[in-house]
Every structure is written in C-alpha cells, then in structure tokens.
Coordinates of C-alpha atoms and ligand atoms in Angstrom, one line a residue:
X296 CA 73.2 122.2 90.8
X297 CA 71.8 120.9 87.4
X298 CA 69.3 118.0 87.8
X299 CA 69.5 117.3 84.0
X300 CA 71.2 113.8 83.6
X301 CA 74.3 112.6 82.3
X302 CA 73.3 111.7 79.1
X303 CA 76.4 111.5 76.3
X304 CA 76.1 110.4 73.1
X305 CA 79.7 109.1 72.5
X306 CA 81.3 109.5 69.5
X307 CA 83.4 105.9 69.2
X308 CA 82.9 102.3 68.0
X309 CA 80.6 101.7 71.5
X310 CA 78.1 104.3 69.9
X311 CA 74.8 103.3 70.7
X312 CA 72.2 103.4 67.8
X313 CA 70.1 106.5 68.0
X314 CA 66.3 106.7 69.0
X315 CA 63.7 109.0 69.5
X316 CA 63.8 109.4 73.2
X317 CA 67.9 109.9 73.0
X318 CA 67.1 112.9 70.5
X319 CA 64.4 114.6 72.5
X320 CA 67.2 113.9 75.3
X321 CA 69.6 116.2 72.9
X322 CA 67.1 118.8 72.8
X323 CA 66.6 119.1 75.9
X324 CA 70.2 119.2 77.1
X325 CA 71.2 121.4 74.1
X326 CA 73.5 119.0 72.0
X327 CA 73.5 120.3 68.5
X328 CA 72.2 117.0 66.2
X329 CA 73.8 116.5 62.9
X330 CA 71.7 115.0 60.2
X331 CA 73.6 114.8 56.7
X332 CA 71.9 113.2 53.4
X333 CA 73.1 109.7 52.2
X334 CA 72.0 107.6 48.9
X335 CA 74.0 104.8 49.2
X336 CA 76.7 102.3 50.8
X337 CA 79.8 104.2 51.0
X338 CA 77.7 107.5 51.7
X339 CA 76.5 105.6 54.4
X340 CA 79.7 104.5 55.6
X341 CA 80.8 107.8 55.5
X342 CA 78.1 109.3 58.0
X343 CA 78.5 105.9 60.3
X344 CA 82.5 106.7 60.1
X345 CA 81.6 110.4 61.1
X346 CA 79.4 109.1 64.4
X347 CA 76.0 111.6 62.9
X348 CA 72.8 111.5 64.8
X349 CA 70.6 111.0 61.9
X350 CA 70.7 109.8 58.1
X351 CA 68.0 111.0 55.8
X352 CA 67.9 109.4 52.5
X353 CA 66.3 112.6 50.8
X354 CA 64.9 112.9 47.8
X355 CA 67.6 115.1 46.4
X356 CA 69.2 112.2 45.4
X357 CA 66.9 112.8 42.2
X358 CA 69.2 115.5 41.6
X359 CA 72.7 114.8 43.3
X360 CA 72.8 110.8 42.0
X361 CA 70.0 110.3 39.7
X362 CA 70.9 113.5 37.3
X363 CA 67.2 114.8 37.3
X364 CA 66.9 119.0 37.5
X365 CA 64.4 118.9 40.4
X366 CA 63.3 116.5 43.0
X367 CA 59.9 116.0 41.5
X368 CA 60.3 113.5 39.2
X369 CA 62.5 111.0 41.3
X370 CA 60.3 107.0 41.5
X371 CA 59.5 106.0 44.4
X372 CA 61.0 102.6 43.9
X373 CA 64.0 104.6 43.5
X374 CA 64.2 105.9 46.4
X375 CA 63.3 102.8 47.8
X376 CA 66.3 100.9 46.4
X377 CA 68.9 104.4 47.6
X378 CA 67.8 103.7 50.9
X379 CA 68.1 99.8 51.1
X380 CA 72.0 100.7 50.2
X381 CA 71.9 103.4 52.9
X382 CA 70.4 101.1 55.2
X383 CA 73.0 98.6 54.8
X384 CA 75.9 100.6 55.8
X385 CA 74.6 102.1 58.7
X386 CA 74.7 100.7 62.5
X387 CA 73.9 103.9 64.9
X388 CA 72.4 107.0 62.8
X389 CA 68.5 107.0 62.8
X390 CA 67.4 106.7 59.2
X391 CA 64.9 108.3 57.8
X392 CA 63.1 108.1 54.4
X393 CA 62.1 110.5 52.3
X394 CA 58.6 110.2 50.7
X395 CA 58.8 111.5 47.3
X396 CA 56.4 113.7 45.3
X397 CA 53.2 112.2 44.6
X398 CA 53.6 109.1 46.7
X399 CA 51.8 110.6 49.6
X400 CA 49.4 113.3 49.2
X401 CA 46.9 111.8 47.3
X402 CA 45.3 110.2 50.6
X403 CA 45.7 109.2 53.6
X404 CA 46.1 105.1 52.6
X405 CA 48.7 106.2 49.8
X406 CA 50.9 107.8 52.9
X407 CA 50.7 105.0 54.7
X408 CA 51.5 102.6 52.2
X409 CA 54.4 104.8 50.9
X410 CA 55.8 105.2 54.7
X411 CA 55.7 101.6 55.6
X412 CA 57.5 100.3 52.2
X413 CA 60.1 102.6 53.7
X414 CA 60.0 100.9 56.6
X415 CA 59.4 97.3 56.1
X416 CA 61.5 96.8 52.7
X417 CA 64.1 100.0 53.1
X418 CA 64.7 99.3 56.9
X419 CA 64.3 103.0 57.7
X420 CA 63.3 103.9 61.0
X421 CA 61.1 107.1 60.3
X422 CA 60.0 108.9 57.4
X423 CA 59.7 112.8 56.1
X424 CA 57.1 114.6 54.2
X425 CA 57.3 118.4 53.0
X426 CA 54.7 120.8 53.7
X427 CA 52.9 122.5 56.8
X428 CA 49.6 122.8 54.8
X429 CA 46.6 120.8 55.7
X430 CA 47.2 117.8 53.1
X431 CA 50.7 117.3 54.7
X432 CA 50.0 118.0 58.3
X433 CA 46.3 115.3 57.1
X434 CA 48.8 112.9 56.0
X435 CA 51.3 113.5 58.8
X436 CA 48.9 112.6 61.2
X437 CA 47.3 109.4 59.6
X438 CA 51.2 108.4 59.0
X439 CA 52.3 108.9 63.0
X440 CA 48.6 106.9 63.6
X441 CA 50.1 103.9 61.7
X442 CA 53.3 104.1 64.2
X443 CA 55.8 104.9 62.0
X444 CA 57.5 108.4 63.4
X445 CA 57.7 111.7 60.7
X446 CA 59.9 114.1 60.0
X447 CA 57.9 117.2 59.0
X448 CA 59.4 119.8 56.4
X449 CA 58.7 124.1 56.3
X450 CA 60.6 127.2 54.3
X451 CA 61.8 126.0 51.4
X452 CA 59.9 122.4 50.0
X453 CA 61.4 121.8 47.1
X454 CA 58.8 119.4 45.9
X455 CA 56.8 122.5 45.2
X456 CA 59.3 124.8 44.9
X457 CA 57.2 126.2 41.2
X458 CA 54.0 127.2 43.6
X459 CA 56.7 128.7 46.3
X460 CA 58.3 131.2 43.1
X461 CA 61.2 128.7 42.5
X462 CA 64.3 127.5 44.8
X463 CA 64.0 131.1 46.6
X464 CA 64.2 131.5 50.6
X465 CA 61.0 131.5 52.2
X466 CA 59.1 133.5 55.2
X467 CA 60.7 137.0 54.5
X468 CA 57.7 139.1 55.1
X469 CA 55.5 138.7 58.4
X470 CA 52.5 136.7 56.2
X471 CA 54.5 134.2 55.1
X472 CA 56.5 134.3 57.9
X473 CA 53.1 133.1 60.0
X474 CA 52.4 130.6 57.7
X475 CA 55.5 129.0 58.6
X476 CA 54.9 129.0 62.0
X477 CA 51.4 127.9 61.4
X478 CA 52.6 124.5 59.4
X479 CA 55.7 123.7 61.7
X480 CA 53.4 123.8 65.0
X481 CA 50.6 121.9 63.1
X482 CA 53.0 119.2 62.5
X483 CA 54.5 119.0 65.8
X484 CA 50.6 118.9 66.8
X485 CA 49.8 115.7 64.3
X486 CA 53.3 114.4 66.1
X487 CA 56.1 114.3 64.3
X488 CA 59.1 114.1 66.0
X489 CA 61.3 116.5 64.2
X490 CA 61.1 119.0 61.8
X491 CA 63.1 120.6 59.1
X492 CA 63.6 124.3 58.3
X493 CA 64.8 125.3 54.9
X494 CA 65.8 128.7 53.9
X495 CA 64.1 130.6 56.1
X496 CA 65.5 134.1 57.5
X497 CA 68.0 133.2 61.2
X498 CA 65.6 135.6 62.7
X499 CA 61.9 133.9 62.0
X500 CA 63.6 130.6 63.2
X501 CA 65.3 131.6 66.3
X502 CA 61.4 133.1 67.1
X503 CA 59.6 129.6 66.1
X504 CA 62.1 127.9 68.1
X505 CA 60.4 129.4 71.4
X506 CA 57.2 127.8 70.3
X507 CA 58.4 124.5 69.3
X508 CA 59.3 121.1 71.3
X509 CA 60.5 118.9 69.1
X510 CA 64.0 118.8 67.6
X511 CA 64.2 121.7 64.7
X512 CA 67.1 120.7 62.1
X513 CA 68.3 123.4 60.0
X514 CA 69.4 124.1 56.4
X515 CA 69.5 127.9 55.4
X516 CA 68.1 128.9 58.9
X517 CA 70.7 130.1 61.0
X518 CA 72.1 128.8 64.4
X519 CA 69.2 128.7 66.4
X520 CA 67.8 125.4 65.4
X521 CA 68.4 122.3 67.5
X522 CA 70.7 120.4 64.3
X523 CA 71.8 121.1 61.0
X524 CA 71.6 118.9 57.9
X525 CA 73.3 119.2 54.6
X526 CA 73.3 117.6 51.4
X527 CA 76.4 115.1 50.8
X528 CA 77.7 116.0 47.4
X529 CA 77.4 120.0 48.7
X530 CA 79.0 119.0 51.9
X531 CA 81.9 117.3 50.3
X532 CA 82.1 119.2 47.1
X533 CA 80.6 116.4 44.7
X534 CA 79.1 119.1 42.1
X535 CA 79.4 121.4 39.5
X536 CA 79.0 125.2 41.0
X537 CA 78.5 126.3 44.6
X538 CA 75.1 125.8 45.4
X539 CA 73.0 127.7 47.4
X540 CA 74.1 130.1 50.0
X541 CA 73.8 128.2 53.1
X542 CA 76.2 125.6 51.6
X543 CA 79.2 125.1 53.4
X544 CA 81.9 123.3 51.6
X545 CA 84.3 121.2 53.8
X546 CA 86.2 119.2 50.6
X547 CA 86.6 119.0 47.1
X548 CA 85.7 115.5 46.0
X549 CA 84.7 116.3 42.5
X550 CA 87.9 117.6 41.8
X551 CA 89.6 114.7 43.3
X552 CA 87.6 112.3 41.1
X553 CA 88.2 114.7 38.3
X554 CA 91.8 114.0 38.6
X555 CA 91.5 110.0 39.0
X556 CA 89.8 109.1 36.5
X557 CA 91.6 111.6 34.1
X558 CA 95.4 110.2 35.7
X559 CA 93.6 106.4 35.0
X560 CA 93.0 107.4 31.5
X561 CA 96.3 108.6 30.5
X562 CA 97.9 106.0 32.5
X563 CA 95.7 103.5 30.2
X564 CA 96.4 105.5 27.1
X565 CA 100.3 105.5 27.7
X566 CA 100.2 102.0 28.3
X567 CA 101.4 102.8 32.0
X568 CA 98.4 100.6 33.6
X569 CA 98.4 98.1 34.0
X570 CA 101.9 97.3 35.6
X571 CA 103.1 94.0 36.5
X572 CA 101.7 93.9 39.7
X573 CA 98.7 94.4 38.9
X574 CA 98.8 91.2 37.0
X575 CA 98.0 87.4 38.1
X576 CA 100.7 84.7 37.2
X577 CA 100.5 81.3 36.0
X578 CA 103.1 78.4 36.6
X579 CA 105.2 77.9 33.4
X580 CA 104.5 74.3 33.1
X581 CA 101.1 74.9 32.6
X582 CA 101.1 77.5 30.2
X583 CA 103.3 75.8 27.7
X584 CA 100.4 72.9 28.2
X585 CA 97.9 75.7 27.4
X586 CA 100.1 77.0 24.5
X587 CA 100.5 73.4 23.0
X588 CA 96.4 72.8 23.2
X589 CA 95.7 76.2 21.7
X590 CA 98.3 75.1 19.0
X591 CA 96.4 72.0 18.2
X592 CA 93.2 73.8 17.2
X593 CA 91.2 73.3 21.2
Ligands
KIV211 O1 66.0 115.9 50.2 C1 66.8 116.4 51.0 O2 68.0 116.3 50.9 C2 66.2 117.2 52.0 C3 67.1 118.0 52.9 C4 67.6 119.2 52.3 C5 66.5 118.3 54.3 O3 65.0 117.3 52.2

C-alpha cells in the first residue's frame, strides 16, 4: 500500500493557488507540471483559463511582443510592466519573473534589487536567472538569501546564446554535457527551487534527473523532466515560421488574426462596417434641436 498522500491539484474554479511545497508535492508524486510563458492580461487569462502550475513572464517577450531579434536587449522596466499585466490576470499559477540580461550579474546587490522589484512592484512570486556558472549560481544564492525563491536556468541560455555558438542545442558531447550537470546541481545547492533545461539531448536529462531534487521543467529535453514549459506565441502559433524543433504547435492564432484584421479592412473599405447595429441612436426631437443650433452658427 502507498503511503504517499492524497494530494490533487484540481483542475476547476476551486483551484487552489500554487506554492512551493504543493510543487515539491508534484515531484514527488510524479504529476507532470506545466509552466507556459505569458506577457500580458489576456495571456494570462489564458493560462489561468487552462488551470497551469506556473506562469513565467520570460524574457522572450523581447522577442515574441517587443519585436527585438534576441532577448538581450529587452529593459528591465519592461519586463517589469509585462509582468504587472501578467500578474493581474492571474489567481492560482505561481509566477515567476524573469531577470533580464544585465540586471543581475553585475553583483550580488544588483540581483537582489532586480529580484525584489519583481516582487514587490510586479507581484511575482519567484524569480529566474540563466546560467549554472559561478556568477549565476553567486547571485542565485545571495537572491534565495534575500527570501525570494529562484528558478535556475541550464542547456540553452539564450542571454548568452553568442558565447554558447548561437541558438544551438547544448550538452552533446560528455564535456559539456558535465558542465551541465555541474551548474544545474550547483544551483539546486545555492537553493533554488526549480530549474529549467533547454535544448539539451533526452538522454543527458533523463541521467541529471537521478541527481536532482527539485522540480526540472523542460523545453527541448525530452520526457524525463518533472514539467514542460513553452513559449505562448510558439504554443499557439502567434509567429512567422516554425521555430525551433522542440516546438509543438497546438493552434494557429497568427493566421486567425491574419484573417480578422484583413476581413475588418475590406469590410471598412466596402463600406460593410459599420452596420446599423453597431451604431448609437439619438431621439429625433433632440436632433432637430441639435440640427437647428448647428444652423445658427453654435
Ligand atoms: O524566456 C523564456 O521564455 C524562457 C523559457 C524558454 C524557459 O526562459
């Protein structure tokens, strides 16, 4: 007979918000966690509507809403103000925050300050750095010190995705396979409570995953891991081109807006919109009054 408790996470309006202890609980009992990126309101709503374990307000928004070709150059204020929106359409996913390039590695202060502006102004409930080397594991540490729980980030960190050889899976030789494992157990030893693994081969992942205690989310690293995350606009087709290989694509959106704006324009252009219901009315009496004043020069 198992002794494990009965611990559900229920996927209806009585959802409970999530915490750190009800993940660990996940782990343990071998529920996959579903993480997905949001940026705003209704992306929020969306992942609220869809009863996910966690929101992370990542800084591909620099890319998938902002327009920028990498991550690196996205503001931290920017971010900031993504996940205040985020924030305020979420009730049960736990959120976390994204710390943007060069808003954290300087030193150990700068982390700080950079995690609890997510925390105290963006409502976030945790925040994630990339990198298992000894700045990020440093700042990491100092970051958990302060109280606020990390996310760390191995594989693929796209921050510094020009010193990694460019967007390019990562850990496919036994060296840089180690030094993988090396950063991910470092973190979970500076205590963060999750980590991500991007783009790394299924097989180094499903090994790691023997040496690791805290919740592993995946993106490119096979089924192994504890969760999965994905990127919104990749999830739900909100892009130009496929994406990388690990994307799965469960709708189309871009082609839906595609076609609603373009059916609004030629509705607009064929003098089809707006109709009369679309219109407000006034009581005649009242316009003839209005006709007669603009008559007489008001
Ligand atoms: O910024 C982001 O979206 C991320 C995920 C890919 C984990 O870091």
């Amino acid at each position: 007979m198992s002794t494990v408790p009965n611990v559900r996470v229920p996927a209806d309006a009585s959802r409970l918000p999530m915490t750190l202890p009800r993940l660990a609980e996940m782990k343990r009992l071998g529920q996959p966690i579903v993480m997905v990126t949001a940026y705003d309101y209704p992306s929020a709503r969306a992942a609220e509507a869809a009863g996910v374990d966690l929101v992370l307000v990542g800084d591909s928004g620099a890319m998938t809403v902002l327009g920028h070709p990498s991550t690196v150059p996205v503001e931290l204020d920017e971010l900031l103000m993504l996940a205040k929106a985020t924030r305020r359409g979420l009730r049960t996913p736990f959120l976390v925050g994204d710390l943007p390039f060069g808003s954290y590695e300087v030193s150990d202060a700068q982390a700080i300050q950079t995690a609890m502006r997510f925390v105290k102004e963006a409502g976030c409930d945790a925040v994630k750095l990339e990198g298992g080397g000894e700045t990020s594991v440093a700042r990491a540490r100092a970051i958990v010190n302060a109280g606020i729980p990390v996310m760390g980030h191995v594989g693929l960190t796209p921050q510094t995705s020009t010193a990694l050889g460019g967007y390019r899976a990562q850990g496919r030789n036994a060296g840089a396979a180690e030094r993988i494992a090396r950063g991910a157990i470092a973190l979970q030893d500076a205590g963060c409570f999750s980590i991500v693994f991007e783009a790394i081969p299924s097989a180094v992942a499903e090994e790691l995953m023997a040496h690791l205690e805290i919740p592993v989310i995946g993106i490119g690293a096979g089924p192994a891991t504890d969760g999965q995350v994905l990127v919104f606009h990749d999830l739900l087709g909100i892009r130009e081109g496929l994406g990388a290989r690990f994307v799965k694509r469960y709708a189309d959106l871009q082609k839906e807006m595609d076609a609603g704006i373009t059916a609004f324009a030629a509705d607009v252009r064929g003098r089809h919109y707006p109709a009369p219901e679309h219109g407000y009315s006034i009581d005649a009496a009242e316009l003839s009054e209005f006709r007669a004043a603009l008559e007489n020069g008001a």
